[in-house]
């Protein structure tokens, strides 16, 4: 069965009642999975190179994202342990499979105990091999995004999880992603590594609608993950790349079509859709590498002596957690 993951991300704006309404709306619209993000501000790592960023000859070499401002922003978006348990229950009550993204190793066991059976790994942790091993041992299914990840890293991640139930999602870590940089044929390469593959996408909804998600489905995607909102596009940080309940219902209707019908629909309604096919294997763009530089290592597990994001254990480190 094709899976439609409603990624609630930070679109709840720290309001649990809004998150509950999103769960209900996604379920009614035809989503199969509801996904939150488990982010606690105390797991943000302080990295001095991002305090001021770096621009050389007009070219950004390092993103400016000061620790203090990011800490305060994310602190207001935290979902408590109590509300996480409520989220799991709400998903079950509405017929959704509950999911969350685990951003640090220190949260893995708590999330398993909260009742999540399926766990998501963000693109920037595809090569965090110690965390992949831990998640593979704790959850029934691991879904791994592969954006901004080198081919050899994806290969090793698949090898680590080969005896587990897992899926790989193609993703392009440009926010928003232009249609001509989707490289949807990447899913064909991923399918040589695991039977179940999909697409986690970040196109600009006001400009591109659902065309990339539909194209991925026409090409055989088993899973589609989309940011989901019930607010206006300017009312949350991820609003511009988030679909509405109406969009989700449209995706669910497209999923109900046969493979042949999907392809025919794309050819008629979006005759230029193959511009999104791109390449199975390619080099990462400069912008993807720039995002990788910042987001890989953005979160880490605090040591007992950690202060203000320092002295952390990163997800790729083998260091035992206290």
XYZ file of C-alpha atoms in Angstrom:
322
model
C 0.000 0.000 0.000
C 1.263 3.467 -0.879
C 2.015 5.532 2.204
C 1.196 9.239 2.465
C 3.066 10.818 5.355
C 1.695 14.108 6.669
C 4.766 15.821 8.105
C 3.515 18.278 10.712
C 7.055 19.584 11.346
C 6.926 22.947 13.146
C 3.601 23.981 11.626
C 1.914 23.570 15.018
C 3.797 26.672 16.246
C 4.157 25.075 19.674
C 0.385 24.720 20.126
C -0.693 21.166 20.981
C -4.331 21.871 20.190
C -3.325 22.982 16.706
C -1.265 19.810 16.318
C -4.289 17.740 17.351
C -6.411 19.464 14.701
C -3.729 18.761 12.115
C -3.808 15.054 12.969
C -7.566 14.940 12.487
C -7.430 16.924 9.247
C -4.672 14.767 7.758
C -6.545 11.575 8.574
C -9.789 12.837 7.032
C -7.894 13.899 3.904
C -6.457 10.431 3.311
C -3.002 10.437 4.889
C -1.789 7.087 6.201
C 0.883 8.381 8.601
C 1.121 11.395 10.890
C 4.612 12.612 11.710
C 5.915 15.077 14.250
C 9.493 16.126 14.950
C 11.122 15.495 18.313
C 13.286 18.571 18.802
C 14.394 19.917 22.171
C 16.319 23.177 22.234
C 18.898 21.754 24.646
C 20.110 19.428 21.892
C 21.169 22.263 19.568
C 24.948 22.186 19.227
C 26.882 25.439 19.504
C 29.191 25.730 16.504
C 31.058 29.039 16.314
C 31.386 29.097 12.517
C 27.653 29.727 12.180
C 27.461 32.678 14.564
C 28.450 35.153 11.860
C 28.587 32.942 8.781
C 31.130 33.491 6.035
C 30.808 35.247 2.680
C 33.780 35.367 0.305
C 33.597 37.510 -2.839
C 29.834 37.598 -2.569
C 29.532 33.814 -2.265
C 28.163 32.286 0.949
C 30.615 29.739 2.323
C 28.952 29.239 5.698
C 25.359 29.930 6.754
C 24.732 32.523 9.460
C 22.467 30.972 12.114
C 23.382 32.223 15.621
C 22.945 29.687 18.416
C 21.072 31.968 20.821
C 18.329 32.995 18.417
C 17.858 29.437 17.180
C 17.689 28.135 20.752
C 14.927 30.591 21.655
C 12.984 29.883 18.460
C 13.024 26.127 18.930
C 12.340 26.361 22.668
C 8.933 27.798 21.818
C 8.190 24.905 19.458
C 8.965 22.012 21.791
C 6.453 19.200 22.196
C 6.572 17.891 25.760
C 6.822 14.228 26.676
C 3.202 14.326 27.835
C 2.069 15.850 24.550
C 4.168 13.349 22.604
C 2.230 10.530 24.265
C -0.982 12.347 23.421
C 0.145 12.678 19.805
C 0.685 8.922 19.544
C -2.778 8.294 20.967
C -4.392 10.853 18.660
C -2.823 9.242 15.622
C -4.126 5.831 16.643
C -7.589 7.238 17.345
C -7.677 8.759 13.862
C -6.337 5.716 12.041
C -2.863 7.124 11.356
C 0.457 5.419 11.964
C 2.332 7.736 14.362
C 5.862 8.714 13.391
C 8.482 11.167 14.548
C 11.937 12.207 13.460
C 14.631 11.286 15.953
C 17.274 14.004 15.759
C 19.633 12.765 18.498
C 20.704 9.396 19.819
C 19.741 10.398 23.361
C 16.042 10.420 22.426
C 15.861 7.006 20.762
C 14.811 4.862 23.724
C 12.335 7.426 25.038
C 10.618 7.547 21.652
C 10.384 3.763 21.491
C 8.858 3.745 24.969
C 6.388 6.457 23.904
C 4.833 3.975 21.487
C 6.350 4.869 18.126
C 6.930 1.764 16.014
C 8.080 3.589 12.879
C 10.880 6.141 13.138
C 12.150 8.710 10.658
C 15.787 9.650 10.087
C 16.429 13.068 8.561
C 18.671 13.355 5.514
C 21.546 14.821 7.466
C 21.679 11.734 9.692
C 21.690 9.166 6.892
C 25.414 8.774 7.574
C 25.081 8.805 11.374
C 25.758 5.090 11.477
C 25.738 4.541 15.282
C 22.298 6.137 15.443
C 21.039 4.009 12.546
C 22.119 0.873 14.418
C 20.345 1.970 17.586
C 17.143 2.895 15.772
C 17.198 -0.349 13.823
C 17.318 -2.278 17.087
C 14.520 -0.292 18.757
C 11.855 0.226 16.074
C 9.884 -2.017 13.754
C 10.589 0.202 10.756
C 13.166 2.881 9.950
C 12.489 5.410 7.178
C 15.624 7.241 6.063
C 15.794 10.348 3.895
C 18.870 10.554 1.684
C 19.162 14.224 0.733
C 22.608 15.879 0.766
C 24.134 12.429 1.252
C 26.943 10.949 -0.833
C 26.382 7.654 -2.651
C 28.897 5.751 -0.537
C 27.139 6.962 2.621
C 23.763 5.759 1.337
C 25.283 2.394 0.443
C 26.708 1.970 3.938
C 23.451 3.047 5.586
C 21.579 0.421 3.559
C 24.155 -2.199 4.538
C 23.722 -1.372 8.225
C 19.933 -1.721 7.986
C 19.831 -4.654 5.562
C 18.471 -7.092 8.162
C 15.846 -4.601 9.361
C 12.600 -3.302 7.892
C 13.545 0.015 6.326
C 12.806 2.352 3.450
C 14.861 5.007 1.682
C 13.386 8.324 0.602
C 14.854 10.428 -2.153
C 15.116 14.053 -1.097
C 16.697 17.238 -2.417
C 17.688 19.550 0.420
C 16.867 22.837 -1.263
C 14.074 24.821 0.365
C 12.095 25.200 -1.832
C 13.281 22.769 -4.495
C 12.988 23.898 -8.153
C 11.262 21.338 -10.357
C 14.274 20.938 -12.642
C 16.386 19.883 -9.657
C 14.105 17.106 -8.369
C 16.107 14.207 -9.907
C 13.257 11.755 -9.386
C 15.103 8.961 -11.195
C 17.216 8.764 -8.056
C 14.467 6.513 -6.689
C 15.438 3.864 -9.251
C 18.949 3.704 -7.831
C 17.629 3.575 -4.276
C 15.426 0.644 -5.272
C 18.540 -1.383 -6.064
C 19.322 -1.133 -2.335
C 15.894 -1.744 -0.782
C 12.440 -2.724 -2.120
C 10.549 0.232 -0.625
C 11.485 3.728 -1.736
C 9.788 7.089 -1.819
C 10.111 10.835 -2.040
C 10.290 13.505 0.643
C 9.823 16.803 -1.129
C 9.957 20.521 -0.499
C 8.575 22.219 -3.607
C 6.950 25.651 -3.395
C 3.261 24.807 -3.171
C 1.950 28.154 -4.432
C 3.975 27.757 -7.634
C 4.221 24.013 -8.219
C 1.292 22.477 -6.376
C 1.489 18.680 -6.271
C 3.199 18.064 -9.592
C 6.436 16.693 -8.101
C 4.654 14.366 -5.687
C 2.413 13.086 -8.481
C 5.400 12.582 -10.761
C 7.117 10.539 -8.065
C 4.000 8.393 -7.708
C 3.826 7.936 -11.476
C 7.416 6.712 -11.333
C 6.517 4.141 -8.688
C 7.153 5.797 -5.322
C 5.852 3.689 -2.437
C 5.991 6.590 0.029
C 5.343 10.313 -0.276
C 6.214 12.622 2.597
C 4.918 16.198 2.491
C 4.897 19.010 5.010
C 1.278 19.532 6.061
C -0.552 22.554 7.444
C -4.029 23.807 8.228
C -2.768 27.393 8.453
C -2.068 29.907 5.730
C 1.282 29.678 3.922
C 2.732 32.637 5.839
C 1.580 31.576 9.311
C 4.430 29.151 10.017
C 8.057 28.803 9.036
C 7.470 25.790 6.770
C 4.148 27.057 5.438
C 5.334 27.829 1.880
C 6.386 24.202 1.281
C 3.406 22.680 3.106
C 0.289 21.180 1.568
C -3.254 21.602 2.872
C -5.941 18.999 3.597
C -7.336 19.678 0.112
C -3.958 18.894 -1.406
C -3.669 15.706 0.656
C -7.088 14.564 -0.553
C -5.972 15.209 -4.131
C -2.841 13.122 -3.553
C -4.898 10.308 -2.046
C -7.124 10.319 -5.134
C -4.055 10.146 -7.376
C -2.735 7.191 -5.358
C -5.993 5.350 -6.088
C -5.226 5.412 -9.829
C -3.448 2.538 -11.545
C 0.168 2.983 -12.603
C -0.919 3.438 -16.204
C -3.581 5.978 -15.254
C -1.083 7.983 -13.218
C 1.321 8.169 -16.149
C -1.451 9.130 -18.562
C -2.675 11.831 -16.197
C 0.826 13.307 -15.952
C 1.282 13.331 -19.721
C -2.030 15.122 -20.253
C -2.053 17.554 -17.327
C 1.691 18.205 -17.025
C 3.274 17.507 -20.439
C 6.659 18.852 -19.323
C 6.792 16.754 -16.164
C 9.825 14.717 -17.229
C 12.025 17.747 -16.556
C 11.862 16.448 -12.977
C 13.382 13.049 -13.824
C 16.996 14.189 -13.773
C 19.708 11.681 -12.924
C 19.920 8.522 -10.842
C 23.398 9.416 -9.589
C 24.865 12.898 -9.537
C 27.076 15.306 -7.665
C 25.533 17.444 -4.941
C 25.096 21.107 -5.831
C 26.913 23.893 -3.991
C 23.691 24.914 -2.249
C 23.054 21.353 -1.064
C 26.595 21.146 0.282
C 26.118 24.476 2.044
C 22.984 23.160 3.750
C 24.747 19.916 4.607
C 27.532 21.893 6.259
C 25.058 23.552 8.624
C 22.387 20.936 9.223
C 24.644 17.912 9.681
C 25.584 18.192 13.329
C 22.970 20.813 14.137
C 21.632 18.554 16.892
C 23.614 16.356 19.283
C 23.250 14.547 22.606
C 24.321 16.653 25.614
C 26.924 15.299 27.987
C 26.245 15.812 31.727
C 28.747 18.683 31.689
C 27.338 20.265 28.510
C 26.619 23.980 28.715
C 24.981 26.170 26.080
C 25.347 23.631 23.300
C 28.982 22.779 23.964
C 30.660 19.441 24.747
C 28.043 17.406 22.900
C 28.086 13.872 21.457
C 27.262 13.944 17.758
C 25.093 11.265 16.172
C 27.970 9.858 14.114
C 30.189 9.340 17.161
C 30.524 5.905 18.731
C 30.888 7.441 22.199
C 28.521 5.684 24.639
C 25.782 7.906 26.020
C 25.744 8.403 29.779
